[in-house]
XYZ file of C-alpha atoms in Angstrom:
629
model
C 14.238 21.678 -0.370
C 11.111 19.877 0.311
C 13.233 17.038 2.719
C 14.958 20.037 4.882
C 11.487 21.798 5.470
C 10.723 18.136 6.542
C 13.451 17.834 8.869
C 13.337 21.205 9.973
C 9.444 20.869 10.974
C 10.896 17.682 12.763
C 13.010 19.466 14.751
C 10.923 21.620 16.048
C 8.552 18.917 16.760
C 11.170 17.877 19.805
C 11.618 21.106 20.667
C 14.956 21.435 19.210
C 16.882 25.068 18.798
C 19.729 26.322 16.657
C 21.773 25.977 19.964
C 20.680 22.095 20.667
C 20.631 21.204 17.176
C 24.781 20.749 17.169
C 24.516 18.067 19.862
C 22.855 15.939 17.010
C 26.469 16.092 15.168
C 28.499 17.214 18.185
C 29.567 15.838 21.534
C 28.299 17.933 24.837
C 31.358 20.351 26.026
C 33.610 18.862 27.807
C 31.667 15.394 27.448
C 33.852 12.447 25.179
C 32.891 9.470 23.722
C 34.350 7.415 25.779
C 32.587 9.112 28.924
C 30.792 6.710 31.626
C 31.749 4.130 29.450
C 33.425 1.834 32.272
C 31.655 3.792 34.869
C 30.664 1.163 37.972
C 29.716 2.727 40.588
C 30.723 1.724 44.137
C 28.017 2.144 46.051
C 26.821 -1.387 45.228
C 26.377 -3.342 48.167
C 26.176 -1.063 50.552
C 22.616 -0.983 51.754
C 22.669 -5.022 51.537
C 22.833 -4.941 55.074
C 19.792 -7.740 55.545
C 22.243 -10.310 54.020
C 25.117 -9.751 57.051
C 23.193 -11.874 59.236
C 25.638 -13.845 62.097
C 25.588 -17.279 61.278
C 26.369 -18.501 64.793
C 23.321 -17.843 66.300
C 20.501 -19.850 65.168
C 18.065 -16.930 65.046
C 20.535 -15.800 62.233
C 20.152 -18.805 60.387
C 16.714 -19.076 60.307
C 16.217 -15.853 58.973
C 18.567 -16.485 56.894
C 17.024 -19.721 55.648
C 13.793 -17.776 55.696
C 15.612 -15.219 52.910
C 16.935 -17.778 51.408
C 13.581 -19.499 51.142
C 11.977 -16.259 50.071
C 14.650 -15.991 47.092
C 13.267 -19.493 46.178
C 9.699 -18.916 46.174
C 9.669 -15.966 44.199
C 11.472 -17.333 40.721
C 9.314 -20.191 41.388
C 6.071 -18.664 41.591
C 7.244 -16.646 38.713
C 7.750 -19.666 36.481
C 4.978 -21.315 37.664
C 2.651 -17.890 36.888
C 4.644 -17.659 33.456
C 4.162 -21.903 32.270
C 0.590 -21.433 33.497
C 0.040 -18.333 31.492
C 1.603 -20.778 28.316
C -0.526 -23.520 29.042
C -4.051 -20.975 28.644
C -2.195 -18.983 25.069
C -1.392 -22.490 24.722
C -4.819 -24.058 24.835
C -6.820 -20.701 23.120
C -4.449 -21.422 20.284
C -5.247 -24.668 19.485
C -9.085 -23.532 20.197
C -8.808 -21.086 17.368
C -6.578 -23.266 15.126
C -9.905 -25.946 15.570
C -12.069 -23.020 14.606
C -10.218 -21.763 12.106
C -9.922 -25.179 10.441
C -13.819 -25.527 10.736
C -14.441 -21.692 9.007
C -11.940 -22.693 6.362
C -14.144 -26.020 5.565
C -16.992 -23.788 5.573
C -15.856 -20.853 3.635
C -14.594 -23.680 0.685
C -18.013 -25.057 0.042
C -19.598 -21.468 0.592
C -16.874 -20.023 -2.235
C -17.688 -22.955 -4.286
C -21.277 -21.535 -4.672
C -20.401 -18.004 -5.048
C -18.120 -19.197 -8.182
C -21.972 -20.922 -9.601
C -23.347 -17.614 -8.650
C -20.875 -15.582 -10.668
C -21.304 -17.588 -13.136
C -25.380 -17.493 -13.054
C -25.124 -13.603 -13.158
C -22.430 -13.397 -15.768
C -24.869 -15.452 -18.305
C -28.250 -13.783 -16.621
C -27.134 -10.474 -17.493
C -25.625 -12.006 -21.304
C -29.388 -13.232 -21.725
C -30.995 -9.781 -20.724
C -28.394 -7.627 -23.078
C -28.908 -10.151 -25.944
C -32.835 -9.707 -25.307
C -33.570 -13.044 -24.423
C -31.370 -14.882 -26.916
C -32.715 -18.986 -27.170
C -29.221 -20.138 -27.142
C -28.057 -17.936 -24.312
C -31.091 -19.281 -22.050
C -30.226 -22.508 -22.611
C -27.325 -21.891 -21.161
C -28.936 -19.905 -18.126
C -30.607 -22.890 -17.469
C -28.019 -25.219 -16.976
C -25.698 -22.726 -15.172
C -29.415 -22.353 -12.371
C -28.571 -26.008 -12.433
C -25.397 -25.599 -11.395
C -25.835 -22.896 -8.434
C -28.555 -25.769 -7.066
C -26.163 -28.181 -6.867
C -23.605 -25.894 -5.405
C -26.536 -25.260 -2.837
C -26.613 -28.544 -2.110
C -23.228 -29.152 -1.518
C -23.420 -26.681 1.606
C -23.977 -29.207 4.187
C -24.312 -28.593 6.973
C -25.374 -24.823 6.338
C -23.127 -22.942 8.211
C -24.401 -19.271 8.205
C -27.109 -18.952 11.013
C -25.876 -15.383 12.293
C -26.662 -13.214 8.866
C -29.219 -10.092 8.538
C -30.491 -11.444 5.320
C -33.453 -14.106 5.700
C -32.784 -15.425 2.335
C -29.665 -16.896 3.946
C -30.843 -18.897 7.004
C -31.104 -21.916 5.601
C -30.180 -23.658 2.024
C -33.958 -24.076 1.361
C -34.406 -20.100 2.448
C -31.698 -19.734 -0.256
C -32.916 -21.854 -3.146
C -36.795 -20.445 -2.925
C -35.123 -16.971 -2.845
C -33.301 -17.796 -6.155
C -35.994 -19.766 -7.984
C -38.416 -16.769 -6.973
C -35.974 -14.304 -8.780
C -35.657 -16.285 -11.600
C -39.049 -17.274 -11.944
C -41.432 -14.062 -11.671
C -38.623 -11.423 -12.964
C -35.982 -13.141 -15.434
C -37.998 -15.675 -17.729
C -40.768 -13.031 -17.334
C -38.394 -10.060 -18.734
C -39.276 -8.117 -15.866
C -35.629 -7.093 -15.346
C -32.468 -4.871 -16.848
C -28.723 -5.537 -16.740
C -27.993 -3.311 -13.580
C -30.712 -5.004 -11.563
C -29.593 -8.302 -12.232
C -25.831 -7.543 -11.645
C -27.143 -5.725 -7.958
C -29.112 -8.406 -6.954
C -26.268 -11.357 -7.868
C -23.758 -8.796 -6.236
C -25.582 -8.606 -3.200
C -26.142 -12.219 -2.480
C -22.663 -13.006 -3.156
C -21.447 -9.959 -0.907
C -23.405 -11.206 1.789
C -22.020 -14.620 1.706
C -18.298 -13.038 0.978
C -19.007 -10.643 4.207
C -19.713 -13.620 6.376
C -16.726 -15.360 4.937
C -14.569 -12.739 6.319
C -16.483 -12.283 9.428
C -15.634 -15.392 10.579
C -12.400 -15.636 9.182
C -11.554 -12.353 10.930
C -13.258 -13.981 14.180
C -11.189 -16.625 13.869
C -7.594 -15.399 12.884
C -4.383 -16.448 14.247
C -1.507 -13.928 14.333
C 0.582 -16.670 12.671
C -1.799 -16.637 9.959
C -2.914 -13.132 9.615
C -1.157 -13.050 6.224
C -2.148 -15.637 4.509
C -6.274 -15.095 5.805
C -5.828 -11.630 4.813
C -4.584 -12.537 1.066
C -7.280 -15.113 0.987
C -10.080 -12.575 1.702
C -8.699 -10.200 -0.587
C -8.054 -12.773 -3.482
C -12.176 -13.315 -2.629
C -12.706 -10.207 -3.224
C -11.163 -9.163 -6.161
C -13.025 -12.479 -8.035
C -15.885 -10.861 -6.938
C -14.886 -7.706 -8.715
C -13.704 -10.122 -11.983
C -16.903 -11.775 -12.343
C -19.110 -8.786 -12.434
C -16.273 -7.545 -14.646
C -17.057 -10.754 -16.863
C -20.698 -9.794 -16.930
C -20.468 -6.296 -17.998
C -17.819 -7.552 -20.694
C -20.914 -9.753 -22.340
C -22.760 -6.995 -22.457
C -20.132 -4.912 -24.402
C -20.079 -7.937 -27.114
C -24.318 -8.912 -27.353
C -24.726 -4.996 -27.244
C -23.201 -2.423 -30.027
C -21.446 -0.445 -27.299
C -21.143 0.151 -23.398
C -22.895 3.442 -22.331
C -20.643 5.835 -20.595
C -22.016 4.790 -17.047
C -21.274 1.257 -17.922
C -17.777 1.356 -19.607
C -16.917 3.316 -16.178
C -18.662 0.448 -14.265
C -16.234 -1.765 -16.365
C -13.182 -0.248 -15.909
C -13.832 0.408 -12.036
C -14.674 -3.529 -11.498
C -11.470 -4.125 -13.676
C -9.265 -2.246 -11.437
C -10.819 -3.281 -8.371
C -10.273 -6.769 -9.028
C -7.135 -6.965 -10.338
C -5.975 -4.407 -7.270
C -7.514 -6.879 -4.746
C -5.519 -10.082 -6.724
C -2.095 -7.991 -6.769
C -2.496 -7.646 -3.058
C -3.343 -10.552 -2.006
C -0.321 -11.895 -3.803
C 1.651 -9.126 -1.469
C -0.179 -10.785 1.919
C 1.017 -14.346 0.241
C 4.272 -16.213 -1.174
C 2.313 -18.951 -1.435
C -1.215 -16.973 -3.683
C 2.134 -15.810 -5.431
C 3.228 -18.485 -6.202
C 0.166 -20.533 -7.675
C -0.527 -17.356 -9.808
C 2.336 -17.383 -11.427
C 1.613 -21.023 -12.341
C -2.080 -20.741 -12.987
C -2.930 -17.663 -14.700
C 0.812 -15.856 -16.164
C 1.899 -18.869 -17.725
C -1.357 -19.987 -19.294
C -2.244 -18.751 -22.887
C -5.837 -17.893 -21.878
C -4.424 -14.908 -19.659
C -3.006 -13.191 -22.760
C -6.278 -14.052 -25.224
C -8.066 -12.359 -22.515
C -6.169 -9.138 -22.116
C -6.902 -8.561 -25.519
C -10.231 -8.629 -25.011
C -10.238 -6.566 -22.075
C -7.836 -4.106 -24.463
C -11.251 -3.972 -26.953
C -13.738 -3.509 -24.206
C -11.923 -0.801 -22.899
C -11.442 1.087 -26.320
C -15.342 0.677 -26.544
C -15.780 1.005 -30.045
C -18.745 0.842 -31.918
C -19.016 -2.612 -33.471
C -21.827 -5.160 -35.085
C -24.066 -7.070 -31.626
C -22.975 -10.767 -31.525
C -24.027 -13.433 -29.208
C -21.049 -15.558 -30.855
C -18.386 -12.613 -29.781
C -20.095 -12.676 -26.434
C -20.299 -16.185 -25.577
C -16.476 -16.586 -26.835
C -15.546 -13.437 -24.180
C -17.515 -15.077 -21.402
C -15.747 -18.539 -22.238
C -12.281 -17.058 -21.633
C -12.494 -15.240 -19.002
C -15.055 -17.976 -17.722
C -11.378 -20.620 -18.617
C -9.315 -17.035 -16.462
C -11.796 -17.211 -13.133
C -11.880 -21.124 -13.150
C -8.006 -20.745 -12.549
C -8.743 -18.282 -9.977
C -10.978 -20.579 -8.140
C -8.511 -23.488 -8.488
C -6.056 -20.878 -6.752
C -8.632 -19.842 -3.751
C -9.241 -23.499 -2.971
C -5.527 -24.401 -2.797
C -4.757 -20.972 -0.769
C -7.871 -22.685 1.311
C -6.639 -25.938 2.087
C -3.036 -24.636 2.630
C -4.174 -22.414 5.159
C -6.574 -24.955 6.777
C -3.053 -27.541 6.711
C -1.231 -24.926 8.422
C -3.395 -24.006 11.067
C -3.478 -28.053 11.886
C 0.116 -27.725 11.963
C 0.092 -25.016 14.272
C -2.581 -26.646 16.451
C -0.588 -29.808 17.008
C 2.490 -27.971 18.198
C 0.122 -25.927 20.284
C -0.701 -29.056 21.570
C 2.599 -29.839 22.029
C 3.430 -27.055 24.092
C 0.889 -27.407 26.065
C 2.086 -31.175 27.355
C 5.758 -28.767 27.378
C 4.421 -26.749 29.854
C 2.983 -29.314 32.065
C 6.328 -31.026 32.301
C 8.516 -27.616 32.752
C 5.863 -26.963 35.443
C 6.823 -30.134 37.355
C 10.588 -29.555 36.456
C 10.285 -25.801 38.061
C 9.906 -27.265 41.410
C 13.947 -28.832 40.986
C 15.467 -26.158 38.923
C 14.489 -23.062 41.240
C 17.075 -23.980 43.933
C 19.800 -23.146 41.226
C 18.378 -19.599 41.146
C 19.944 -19.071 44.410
C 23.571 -18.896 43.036
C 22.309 -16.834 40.190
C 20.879 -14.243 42.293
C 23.457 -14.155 44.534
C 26.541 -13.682 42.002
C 24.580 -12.007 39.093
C 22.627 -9.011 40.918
C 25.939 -7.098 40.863
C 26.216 -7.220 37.456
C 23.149 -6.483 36.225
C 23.097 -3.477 37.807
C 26.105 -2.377 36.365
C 25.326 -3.607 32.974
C 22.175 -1.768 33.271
C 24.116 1.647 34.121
C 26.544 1.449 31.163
C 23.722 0.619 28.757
C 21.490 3.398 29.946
C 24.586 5.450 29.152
C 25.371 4.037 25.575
C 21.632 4.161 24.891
C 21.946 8.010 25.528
C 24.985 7.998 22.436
C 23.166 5.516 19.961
C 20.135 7.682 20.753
C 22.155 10.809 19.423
C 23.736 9.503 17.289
C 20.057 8.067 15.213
C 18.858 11.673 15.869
C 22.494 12.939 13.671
C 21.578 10.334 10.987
C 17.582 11.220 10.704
C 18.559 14.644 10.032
C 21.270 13.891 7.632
C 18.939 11.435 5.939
C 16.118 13.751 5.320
C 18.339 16.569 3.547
C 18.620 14.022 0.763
C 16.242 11.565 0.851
C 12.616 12.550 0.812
C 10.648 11.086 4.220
C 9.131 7.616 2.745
C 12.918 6.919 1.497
C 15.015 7.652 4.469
C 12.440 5.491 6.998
C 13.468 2.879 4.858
C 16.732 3.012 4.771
C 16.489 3.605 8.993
C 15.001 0.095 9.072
C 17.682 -1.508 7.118
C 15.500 -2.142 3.919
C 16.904 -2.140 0.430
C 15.290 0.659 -1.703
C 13.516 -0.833 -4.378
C 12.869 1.386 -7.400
C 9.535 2.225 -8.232
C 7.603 2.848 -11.178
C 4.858 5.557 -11.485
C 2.456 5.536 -14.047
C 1.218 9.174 -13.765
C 3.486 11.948 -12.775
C 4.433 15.470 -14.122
C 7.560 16.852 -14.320
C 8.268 20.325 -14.355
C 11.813 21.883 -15.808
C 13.372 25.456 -15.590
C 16.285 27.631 -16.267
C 17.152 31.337 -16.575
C 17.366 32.847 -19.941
C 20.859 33.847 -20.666
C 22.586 32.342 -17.663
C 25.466 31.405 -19.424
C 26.039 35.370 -20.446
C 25.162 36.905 -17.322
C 27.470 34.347 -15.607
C 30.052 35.794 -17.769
C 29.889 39.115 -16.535
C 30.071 38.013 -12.759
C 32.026 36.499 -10.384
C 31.265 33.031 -9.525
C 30.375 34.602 -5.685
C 27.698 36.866 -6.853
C 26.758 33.426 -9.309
C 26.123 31.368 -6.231
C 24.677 34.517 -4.533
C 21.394 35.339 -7.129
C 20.706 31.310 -7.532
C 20.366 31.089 -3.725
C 18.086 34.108 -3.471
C 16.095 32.805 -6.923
C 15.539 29.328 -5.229
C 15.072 30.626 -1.836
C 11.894 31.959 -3.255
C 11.315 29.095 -5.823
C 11.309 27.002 -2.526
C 8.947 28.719 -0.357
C 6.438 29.118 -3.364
C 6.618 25.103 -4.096
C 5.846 24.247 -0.366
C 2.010 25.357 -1.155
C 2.002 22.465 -3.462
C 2.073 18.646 -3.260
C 5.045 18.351 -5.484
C 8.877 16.883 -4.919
C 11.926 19.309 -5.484
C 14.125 16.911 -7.246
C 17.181 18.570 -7.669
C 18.757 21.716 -8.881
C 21.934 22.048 -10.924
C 23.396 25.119 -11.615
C 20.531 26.993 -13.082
C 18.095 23.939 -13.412
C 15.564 23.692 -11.435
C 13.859 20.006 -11.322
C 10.234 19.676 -9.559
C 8.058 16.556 -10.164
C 4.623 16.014 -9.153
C 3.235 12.203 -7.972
C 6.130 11.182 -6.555
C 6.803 9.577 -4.259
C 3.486 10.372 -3.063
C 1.216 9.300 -5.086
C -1.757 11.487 -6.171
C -5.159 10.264 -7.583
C -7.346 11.840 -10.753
C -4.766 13.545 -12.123
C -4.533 16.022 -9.754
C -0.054 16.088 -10.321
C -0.585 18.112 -13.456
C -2.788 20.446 -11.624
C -0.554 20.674 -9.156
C 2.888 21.700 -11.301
C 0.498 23.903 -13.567
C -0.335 26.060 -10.355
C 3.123 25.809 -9.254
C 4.779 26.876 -12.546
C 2.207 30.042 -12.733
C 3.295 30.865 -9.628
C 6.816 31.058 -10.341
C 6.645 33.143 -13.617
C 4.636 35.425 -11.303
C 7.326 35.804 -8.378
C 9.701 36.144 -11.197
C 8.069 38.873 -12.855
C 10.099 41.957 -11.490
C 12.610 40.000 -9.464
C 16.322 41.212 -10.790
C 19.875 39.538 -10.263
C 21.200 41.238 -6.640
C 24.523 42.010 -7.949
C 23.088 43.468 -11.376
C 19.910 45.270 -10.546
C 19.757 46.884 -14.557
C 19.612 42.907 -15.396
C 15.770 41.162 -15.180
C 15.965 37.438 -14.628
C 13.795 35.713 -16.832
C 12.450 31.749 -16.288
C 11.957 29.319 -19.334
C 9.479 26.272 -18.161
C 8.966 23.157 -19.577
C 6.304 20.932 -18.302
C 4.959 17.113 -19.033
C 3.489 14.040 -17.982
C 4.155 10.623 -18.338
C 5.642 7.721 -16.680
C 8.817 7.473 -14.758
C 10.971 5.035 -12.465
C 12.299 6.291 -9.230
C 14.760 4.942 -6.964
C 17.838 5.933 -4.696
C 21.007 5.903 -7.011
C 24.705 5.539 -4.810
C 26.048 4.221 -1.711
C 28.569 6.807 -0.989
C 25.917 9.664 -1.107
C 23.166 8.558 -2.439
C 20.087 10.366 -4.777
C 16.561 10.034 -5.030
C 16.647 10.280 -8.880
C 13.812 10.099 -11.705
C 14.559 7.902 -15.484
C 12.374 7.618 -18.083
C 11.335 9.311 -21.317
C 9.473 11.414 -19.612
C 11.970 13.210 -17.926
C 13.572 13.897 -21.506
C 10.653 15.141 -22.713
C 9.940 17.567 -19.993
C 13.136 18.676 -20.440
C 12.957 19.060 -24.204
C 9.917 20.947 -23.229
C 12.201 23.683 -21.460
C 15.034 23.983 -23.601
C 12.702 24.672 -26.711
C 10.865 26.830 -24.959
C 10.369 30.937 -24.467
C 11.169 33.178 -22.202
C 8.604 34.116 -19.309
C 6.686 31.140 -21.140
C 5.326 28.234 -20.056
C 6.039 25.111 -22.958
C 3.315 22.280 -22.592
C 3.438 18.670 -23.960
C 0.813 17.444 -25.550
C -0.420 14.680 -22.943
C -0.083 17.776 -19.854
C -2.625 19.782 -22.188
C -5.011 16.691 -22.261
C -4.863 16.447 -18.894
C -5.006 20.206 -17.992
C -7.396 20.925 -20.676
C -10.539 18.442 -18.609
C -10.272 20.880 -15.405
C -11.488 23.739 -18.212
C -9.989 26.708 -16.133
C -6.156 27.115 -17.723
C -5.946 29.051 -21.021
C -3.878 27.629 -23.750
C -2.824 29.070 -26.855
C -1.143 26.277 -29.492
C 2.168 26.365 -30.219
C 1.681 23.606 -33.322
C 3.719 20.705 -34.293
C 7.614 21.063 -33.453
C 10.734 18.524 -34.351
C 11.843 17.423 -30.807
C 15.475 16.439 -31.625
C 15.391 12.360 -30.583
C 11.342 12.031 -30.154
C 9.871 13.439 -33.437
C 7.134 15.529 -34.267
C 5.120 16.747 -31.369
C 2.470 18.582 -30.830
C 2.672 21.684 -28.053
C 1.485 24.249 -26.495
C 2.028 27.610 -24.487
C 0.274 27.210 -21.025
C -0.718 31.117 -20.525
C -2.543 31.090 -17.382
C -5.450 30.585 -15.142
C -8.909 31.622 -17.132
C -10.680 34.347 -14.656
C -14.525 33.150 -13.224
C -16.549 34.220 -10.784
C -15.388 31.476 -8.613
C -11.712 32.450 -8.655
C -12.771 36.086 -7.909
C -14.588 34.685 -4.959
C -11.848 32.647 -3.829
């Protein structure tokens, strides 16, 4: 199994052997639990000579008093070092609470123009795909309007440390604008990308000061919440170029194939960066859930998106267009409503947390005046506790040993069944949440006639040939980024894309290679017991969606549910022998990388799913480049 070549890698990581490996489940020889538990040892005390000075004679006293005094001085300095050391973390707090309040302020009025800006570009680009419809220009005007008010909102300017030039100033700004708009859009000197990369970059200028300072400026307290509101920033970003390109897809007959891409990147990228920041922030949560899920708009406008992706060919309309960029114009003014709240939430806590930074620091001035009394009390602390401490410290050096053991016994036990990500989980004391994964492939296997040639032996030499069949299943899968799920009797489960997940589709690549493989190591291997008898593998492969989560207390499973899993299994049991059986959604996949060879099986009635369409997956397709390789 994948999880014991994990642990087993582990283990040699430490250096363990064979021989050291049983102290993980085993106590030392001769060594008990309940060793050194109550050890104290006895030679406390003894070289505490300097303390058995002879009070009668004065010299004795006053080194004594001079100990004594030393005893004194050193919890106080201590104290006094420590509630100094407060008083500065103290004081730098409430310096960057100040600041962060100020770049809050700032990053409000500067968000409040990069919402005009979005919307400036969204209708800029609408007028350039409609070629220079009246009534769209009209309303290009009056969103320019807009942005110059939003400019002159920004007061003071607070940006005096960017690259750009254009952004020294608000008047730098506005010229830079009116110059654009001006000489290259009212004199259609201009296309659709050039307007949506020179929007884009003002705004992610402005957006990378915004989290420049923000980042200069951060409070651990408040890492969270700044780190959900520059990632909420972002993804807006992403949705109002998103809104652009959508106009275009409604004023135009169709998206071209670089700009439907474009599309569907900005749409993920945005909604990505809005899911996150909710992660970063209860609060962002929160005021989504209220803002955008529950209002009707959301749904209207997932509809839309639903067309625009689909990217048929349709009739160019202005009307369609403008009725697009008003809803998700209604979605992104609920977004902003949410970024200003997020805002002024985080610029109320960080006043919060500068007052009681405040207040700690007048705390620390008073315990520093207090130190001076309470210090003399240290004297009968020192005196009775030092014996202690040592011997507390000696019995938990020795328990530390056992727990440490004892974790080491659990790890390894944990990653037999669990795969890695799982079982560091359930170390920390989290609950496993079940997952869902959109795109995984599953891969399913059994031996022809199994059920007869267990018949014919005993269930020994049974147990015998399926440990030397998956001993080589399972050092052929390690070459692959796949899961071994589980096996049961003659099963053999392998899924692709989970946990980890893997990006362009490579899972179905990955269980294709891997169930080639196997039908080739299983070409002339023969049961042990039964040499006259070849063992022959069906396969069943397909992709889809599944959940996966940890089933069980007593012993729990990392287990997969979903249709897909049926499927993939229907795949197998109506399939050949020494065959490969493909689902119709693994052969779209498969089919794009152009270098397997398929031959159609044709439509079959998959008892429970229907009529489905599959095919035999035969093999690799020899080029030049896999001769080289």
């Amino acid at each position: 199994m994948q999880a014991e070549n994990r642990c087993d890698r582990q283990e040699r990581a430490v250096g363990a052997s064979p021989s050291k490996y049983a102290e993980f489940f085993s106590v030392s020889p001769g060594e008990s639990d309940s060793d050194n538990i109550n050890y104290i040892p006895t030679t406390l005390g003894k070289n505490r000579c300097w303390l058995r000075d002879d009070p009668g004679h004065d010299s004795s006293r006053r080194i004594q008093m001079f100990k004594i005094c030393i005893l004194i001085l050193i919890p106080c300095i201590g104290l006094a070092v420590s509630t100094i050391i407060t008083l500065l973390a103290d004081a730098t707090e409430y310096r960057k609470t100040t600041e962060l309040s100020n770049e809050i302020i700032a990053s409000i009025k500067l968000g409040n123009l990069i919402h005009y800006l979005q919307i400036e570009r969204g209708q800029t680009v609408l007028l350039v795909s409609s070629k220079y419809d009246k009534i769209v220009f009209v309303n290009v005007v009056k969103r320019r309007l807009e942005t110059n008010n939003a400019i002159k909102e920004v007061d003071p300017w607070p940006i005096n440390d960017s690259t750009s030039s254009y952004l020294s100033n608000s008047t730098s700004l506005r010229n830079y604008l009116d110059a654009h708009r001006d000489s290259v859009v009212d004199m259609a000197n201009t296309t659709i990308d050039s307007e949506l990369k020179f929007y884009s970059d003002v705004n992610r200028e402005i957006l990378n000061w915004i989290s420049r300072r923000l980042r200069n400026a951060r409070t651990e307290i408040l890492w969270n919440n700044l780190v959900s509101y520059q990632l909420f920033l972002s993804g807006k970003e992403e949705t109002g170029i998103e809104r652009a390109l959508g106009g275009v897809y409604f004023s135009q007959s169709q998206l071209s194939h670089l700009q439907i891409l474009h599309y569907y990147s900005r749409l993920q990228r945005g909604q990505m960066s809005i899911n996150s920041s909710r992660q970063y922030s209860t609060y962002l949560d929160n005021l989504y859930k209220v803002y955008v899920l529950n209002a009707s708009v959301y749904d209207q406008l997932q509809m839309l998106r639903k067309d625009i992706i689909a990217n048929t060919y349709h009739q160019p309309s202005v009307t369609y267009a403008s009725y697009w960029f008003e809803n998700i114009t209604m979605y992104i003014d609920q977004l902003k409503t949410i970024q200003d709240l997020t805002a002024y939430y985080i610029q109320a806590a960080s006043i919060r947390i500068g007052n009681a930074a405040y207040v700690n620091f007048v705390m620390s001035l008073i315990l520093l005046i207090v130190v001076a009394i309470v210090c003399p009390l240290l004297i009968y602390f020192i005196s009775k506790l030092l014996n202690h401490i040592q011997s507390y410290a000696i019995n938990l050096a020795d328990k530390t040993r056992k727990l440490e053991r004892e974790r080491r016994k659990t790890d390894n036990l944990l990653c037999e069944m669990l795969p890695r990500s799982v079982a560091d989980q359930l170390k920390r004391g989290n609950h496993v949440i079940a997952e869902s994964y959109d795109n995984v492939t599953l891969y399913f296997s059994d031996i022809v006639g199994f059920t007869n040639i267990c018949h014919h032996s005993t269930a020994l030499e049974v147990v015998n040939m399926l440990n030397y069949i998956y001993i080589n299943f399972d050092s052929q899968i390690e070459k692959y980024n796949v899961y071994k799920v589980e096996t049961i009797g003659d099963d053999y489960m392998v899924v692709s894309g989970v946990p980890s997940r893997l990006s362009g589709n490579r899972h179905a690549a990955e269980i294709a290679n891997m169930a080639i493989d196997l039908l080739d190591v299983m070409k002339d291997l023969r049961a042990p017991h039964k040499p006259e008898i070849k063992i022959q593998l069906r396969s069943g492969i397909h992709s889809g969606s599944v959940a996966a989560g940890v089933v069980g207390r007593k012993m729990p499973r990392y287990c997969l549910f979903g249709d897909a899993v049926n499927i993939a299994s229907r795949m197998e049991s109506l399939g050949d022998a020494s065959k490969i059986h493909c689902s119709e959604s693994t052969y779209n996949i498969l089919s794009n990388h152009g270098i397997y060879d398929f031959q159609p099986r044709g439509e079959m009635n998959v008892k429970g799913l229907g009529v489905m369409r599959t095919f035999w997956l035969i093999g690799k397709i020899i080029t030049f480049n896999t001769v080289i390789s």
